[in-house]
Short mmCIF file of C-alpha atoms in Angstrom, two decimals:
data_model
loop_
_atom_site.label_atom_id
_atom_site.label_comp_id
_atom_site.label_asym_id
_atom_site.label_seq_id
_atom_site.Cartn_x
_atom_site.Cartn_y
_atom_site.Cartn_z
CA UNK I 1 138.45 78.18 117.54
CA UNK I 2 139.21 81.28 118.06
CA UNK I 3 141.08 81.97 115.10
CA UNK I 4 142.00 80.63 111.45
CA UNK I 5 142.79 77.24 111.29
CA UNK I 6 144.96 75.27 108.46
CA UNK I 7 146.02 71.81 107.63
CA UNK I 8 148.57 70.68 108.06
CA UNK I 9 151.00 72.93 108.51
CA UNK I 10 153.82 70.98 107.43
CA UNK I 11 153.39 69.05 103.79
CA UNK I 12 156.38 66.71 101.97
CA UNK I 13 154.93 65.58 98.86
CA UNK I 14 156.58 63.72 95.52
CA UNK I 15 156.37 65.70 91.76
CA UNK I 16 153.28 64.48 90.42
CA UNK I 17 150.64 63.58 93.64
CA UNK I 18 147.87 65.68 94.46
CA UNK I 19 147.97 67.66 97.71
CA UNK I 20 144.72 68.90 99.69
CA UNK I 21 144.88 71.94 102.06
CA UNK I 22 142.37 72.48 104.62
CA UNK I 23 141.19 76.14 105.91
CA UNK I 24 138.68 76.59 108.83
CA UNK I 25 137.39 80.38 108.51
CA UNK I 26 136.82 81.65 111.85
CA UNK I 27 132.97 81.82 113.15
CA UNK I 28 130.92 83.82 111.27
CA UNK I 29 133.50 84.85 108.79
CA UNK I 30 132.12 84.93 105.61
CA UNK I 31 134.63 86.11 103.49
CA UNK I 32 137.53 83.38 102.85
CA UNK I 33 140.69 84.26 100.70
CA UNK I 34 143.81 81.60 99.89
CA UNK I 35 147.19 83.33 99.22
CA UNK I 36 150.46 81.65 98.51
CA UNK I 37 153.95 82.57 99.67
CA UNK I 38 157.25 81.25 97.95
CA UNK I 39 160.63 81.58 99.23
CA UNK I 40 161.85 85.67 98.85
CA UNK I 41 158.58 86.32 97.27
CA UNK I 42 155.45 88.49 98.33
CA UNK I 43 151.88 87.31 99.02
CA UNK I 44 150.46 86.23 95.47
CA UNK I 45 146.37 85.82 95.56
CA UNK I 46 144.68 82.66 95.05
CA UNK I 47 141.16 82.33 95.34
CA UNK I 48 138.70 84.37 97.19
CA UNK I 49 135.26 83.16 98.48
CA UNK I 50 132.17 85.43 99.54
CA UNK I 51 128.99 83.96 101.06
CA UNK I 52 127.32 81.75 98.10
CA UNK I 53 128.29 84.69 95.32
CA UNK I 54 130.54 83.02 92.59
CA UNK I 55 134.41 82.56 93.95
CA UNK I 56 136.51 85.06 92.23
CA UNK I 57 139.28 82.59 90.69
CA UNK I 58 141.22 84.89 88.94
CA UNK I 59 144.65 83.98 91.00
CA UNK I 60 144.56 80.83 90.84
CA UNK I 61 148.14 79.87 88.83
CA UNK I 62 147.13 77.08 86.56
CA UNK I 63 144.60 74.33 86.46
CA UNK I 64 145.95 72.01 88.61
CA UNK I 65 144.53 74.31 91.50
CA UNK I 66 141.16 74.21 92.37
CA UNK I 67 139.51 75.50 96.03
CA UNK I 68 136.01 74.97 96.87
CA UNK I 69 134.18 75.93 100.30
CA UNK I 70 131.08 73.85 101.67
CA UNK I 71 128.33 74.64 103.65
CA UNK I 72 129.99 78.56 103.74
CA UNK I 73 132.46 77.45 106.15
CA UNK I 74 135.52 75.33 105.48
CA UNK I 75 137.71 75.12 102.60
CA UNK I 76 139.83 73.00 100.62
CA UNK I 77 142.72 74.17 98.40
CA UNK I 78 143.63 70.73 96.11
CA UNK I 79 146.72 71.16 94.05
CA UNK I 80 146.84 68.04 91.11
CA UNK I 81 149.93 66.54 90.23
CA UNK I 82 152.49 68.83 92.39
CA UNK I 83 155.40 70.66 91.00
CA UNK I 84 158.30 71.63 92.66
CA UNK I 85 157.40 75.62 91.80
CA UNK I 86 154.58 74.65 93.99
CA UNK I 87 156.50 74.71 96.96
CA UNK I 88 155.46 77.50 99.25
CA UNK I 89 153.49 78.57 101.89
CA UNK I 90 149.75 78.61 101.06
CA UNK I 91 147.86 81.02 103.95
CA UNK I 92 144.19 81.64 104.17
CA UNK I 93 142.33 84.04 105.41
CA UNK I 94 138.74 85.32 106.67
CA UNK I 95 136.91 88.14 107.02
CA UNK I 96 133.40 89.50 107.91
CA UNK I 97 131.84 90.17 104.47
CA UNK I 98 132.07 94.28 104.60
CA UNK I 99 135.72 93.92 103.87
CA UNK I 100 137.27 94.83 107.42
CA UNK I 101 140.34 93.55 108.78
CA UNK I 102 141.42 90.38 107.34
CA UNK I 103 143.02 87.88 110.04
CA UNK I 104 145.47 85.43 108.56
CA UNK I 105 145.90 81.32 109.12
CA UNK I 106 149.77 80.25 110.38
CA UNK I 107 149.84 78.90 106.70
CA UNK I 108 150.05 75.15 105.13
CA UNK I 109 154.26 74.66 103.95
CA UNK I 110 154.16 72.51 101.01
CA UNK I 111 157.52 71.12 99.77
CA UNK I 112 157.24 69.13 96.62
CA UNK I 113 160.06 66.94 96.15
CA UNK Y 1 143.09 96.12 88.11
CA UNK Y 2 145.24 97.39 91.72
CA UNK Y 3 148.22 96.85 92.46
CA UNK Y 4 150.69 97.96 95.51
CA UNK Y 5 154.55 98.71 95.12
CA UNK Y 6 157.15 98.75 98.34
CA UNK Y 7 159.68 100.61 97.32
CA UNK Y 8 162.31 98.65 99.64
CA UNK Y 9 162.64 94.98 99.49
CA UNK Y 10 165.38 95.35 102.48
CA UNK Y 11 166.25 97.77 105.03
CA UNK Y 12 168.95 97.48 107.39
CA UNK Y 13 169.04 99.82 110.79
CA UNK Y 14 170.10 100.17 114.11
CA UNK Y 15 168.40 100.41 117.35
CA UNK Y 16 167.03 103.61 117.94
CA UNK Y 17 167.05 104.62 114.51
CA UNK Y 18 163.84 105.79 112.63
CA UNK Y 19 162.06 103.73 109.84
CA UNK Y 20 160.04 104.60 106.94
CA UNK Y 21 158.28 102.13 104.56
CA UNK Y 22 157.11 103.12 101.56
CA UNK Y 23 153.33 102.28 100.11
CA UNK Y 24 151.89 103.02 97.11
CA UNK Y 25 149.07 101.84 95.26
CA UNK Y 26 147.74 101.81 91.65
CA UNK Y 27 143.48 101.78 92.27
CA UNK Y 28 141.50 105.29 92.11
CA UNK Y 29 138.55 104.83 93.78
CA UNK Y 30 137.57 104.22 97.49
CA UNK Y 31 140.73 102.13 99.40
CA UNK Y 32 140.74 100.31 102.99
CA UNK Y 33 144.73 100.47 103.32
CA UNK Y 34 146.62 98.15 105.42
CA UNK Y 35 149.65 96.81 107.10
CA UNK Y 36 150.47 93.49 107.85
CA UNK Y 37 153.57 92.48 109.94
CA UNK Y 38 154.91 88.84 109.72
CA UNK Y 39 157.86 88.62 112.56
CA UNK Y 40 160.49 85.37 112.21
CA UNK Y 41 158.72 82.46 112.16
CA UNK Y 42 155.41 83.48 112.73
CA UNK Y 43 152.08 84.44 110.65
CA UNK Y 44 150.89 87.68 109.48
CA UNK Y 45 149.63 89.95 111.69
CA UNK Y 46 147.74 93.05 111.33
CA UNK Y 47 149.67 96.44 112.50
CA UNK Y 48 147.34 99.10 111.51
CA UNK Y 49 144.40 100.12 109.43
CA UNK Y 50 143.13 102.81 107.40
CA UNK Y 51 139.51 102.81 106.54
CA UNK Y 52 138.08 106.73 106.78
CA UNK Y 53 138.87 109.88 108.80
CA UNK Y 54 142.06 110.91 110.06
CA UNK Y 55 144.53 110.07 107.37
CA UNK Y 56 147.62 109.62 110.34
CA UNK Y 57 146.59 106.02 111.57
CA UNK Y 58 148.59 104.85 115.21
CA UNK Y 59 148.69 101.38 115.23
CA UNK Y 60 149.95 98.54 117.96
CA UNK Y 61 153.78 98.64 119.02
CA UNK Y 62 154.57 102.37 118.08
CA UNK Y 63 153.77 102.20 114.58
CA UNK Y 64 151.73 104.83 112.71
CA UNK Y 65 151.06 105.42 108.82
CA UNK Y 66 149.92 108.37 106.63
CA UNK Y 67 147.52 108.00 103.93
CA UNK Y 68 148.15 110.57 101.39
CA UNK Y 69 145.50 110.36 98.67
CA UNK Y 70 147.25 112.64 96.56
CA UNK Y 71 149.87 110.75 96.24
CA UNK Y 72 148.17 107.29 96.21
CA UNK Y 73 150.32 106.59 99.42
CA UNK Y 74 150.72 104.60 102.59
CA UNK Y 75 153.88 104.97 104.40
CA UNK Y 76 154.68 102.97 107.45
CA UNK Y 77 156.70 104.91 110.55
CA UNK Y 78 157.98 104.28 113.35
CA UNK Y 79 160.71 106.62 115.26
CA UNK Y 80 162.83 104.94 117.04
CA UNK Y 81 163.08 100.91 116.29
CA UNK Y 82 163.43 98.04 118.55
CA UNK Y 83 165.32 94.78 117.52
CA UNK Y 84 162.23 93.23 118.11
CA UNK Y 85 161.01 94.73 114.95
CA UNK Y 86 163.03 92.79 112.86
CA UNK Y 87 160.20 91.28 110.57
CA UNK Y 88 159.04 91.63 107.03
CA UNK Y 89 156.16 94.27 106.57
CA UNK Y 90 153.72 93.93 104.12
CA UNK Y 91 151.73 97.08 102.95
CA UNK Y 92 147.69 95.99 101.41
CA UNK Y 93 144.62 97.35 99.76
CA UNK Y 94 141.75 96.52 98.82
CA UNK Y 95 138.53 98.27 97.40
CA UNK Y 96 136.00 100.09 100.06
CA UNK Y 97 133.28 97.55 98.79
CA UNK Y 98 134.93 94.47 100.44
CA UNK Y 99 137.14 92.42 98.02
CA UNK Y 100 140.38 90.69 97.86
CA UNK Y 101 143.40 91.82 99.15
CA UNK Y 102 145.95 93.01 97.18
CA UNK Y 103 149.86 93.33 98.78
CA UNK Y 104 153.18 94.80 98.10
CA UNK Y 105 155.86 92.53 97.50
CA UNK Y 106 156.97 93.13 101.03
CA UNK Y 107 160.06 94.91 102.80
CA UNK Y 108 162.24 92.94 104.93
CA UNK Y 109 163.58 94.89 107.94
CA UNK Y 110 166.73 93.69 110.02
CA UNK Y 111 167.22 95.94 113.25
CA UNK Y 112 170.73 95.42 114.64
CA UNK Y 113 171.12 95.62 118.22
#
């Protein structure tokens, strides 16, 4: 498509399952980045994906969140055993890999329950 | 590490009225600098970019922002507002090399007809 796609964009989940988040990058992006918006709050980084280097992990809140990307296209953000500070928005991103203009997803709302 | 600091988490304004945003930023090297618009109910949006060159960026819908590198700054203008700028605005950085994305906290902005 023609821009960032994300799945789904509405999520009710109970305390205590495990959630997975889908991102499709558009073509040709790829740089990949997962954010996370609560209620009142600002955008707080995630996880951030560049070609086959390492990810750079260092936003990621606890370890109940993990995010991998296959094949350098599509990925998954899984959160384990859901809390209710989990709810939020959870965008993603893409970019080319110099860095330039970042174009956003419509975002994956999670309400934990 | 960066970081980015809007000064005003709300403004309030009438039509016709001028705005200013506030942007600064923490990092000392090379900076692509950015604004991101996120009207009601939709996703983030890019409003204008600064990468190199002339420091007074115009950007879509009558926006336009300053890079002052003395003063590790970014403000966001626009001179005479529209209700249909009522959005939050989010100001971003990242490094010149191509990394994440680092925003302000965002500044809600309510334009009363």
């Amino acid at each position: 498509g023609a821009g960032v796609s994300q799945s789904p964009s509405n999520k009710v989940t109970e305390k205590g399952k495990d959630v997975e988040l889908r991102c499709d990058p558009i073509s040709g992006h790829t740089a990949l980045y997962w954010y996370r918006q609560s209620l009142g709050q600002g955008l707080e980084f995630l996880i951030y994906f560049q070609g086959n280097s390492a990810p750079d992990k260092s936003g990621l809140p606890s370890d109940r969140f993990s995010a991998e990307r296959t094949g350098g296209s599509v990925s998954t953000l899984t959160i384990q055993r859901t809390q209710q500070e989990d709810s939020a928005v959870y965008l993603c991103a893409s970019s080319y890999r110099d860095g330039n203009t970042i174009y956003f997803g419509e975002g994956s709302w999670l309400t934990v329950v | 590490a960066q970081s980015v600091s809007q000064h005003n988490h709300h403004v309030i304004l009438s039509e016709a009225a001028s705005l200013e945003l506030g942007c600064n930023y923490s990092y000392g090297g090379t900076v692509n600098l950015f604004w991101y618009v996120q009207y009601p109910g939709q996703h983030l949006q890019l409003l204008l970019k600064y990468f190199s060159g002339d420091p007074l960026v115009k950007g879509i819908k009558g926006f336009e922002a300053e890079f002052i590198k003395s003063k590790f700054s970014f403000n966001l203008r626009k001179p005479s507002v529209q209700w249909s700028d009522t959005a939050e605005y989010f100001c971003a950085v990242n490094q010149a090399a191509g990394n994440k994305l680092t925003f302000g906290g965002g500044t809600r902005v309510l334009v009363k007809p």
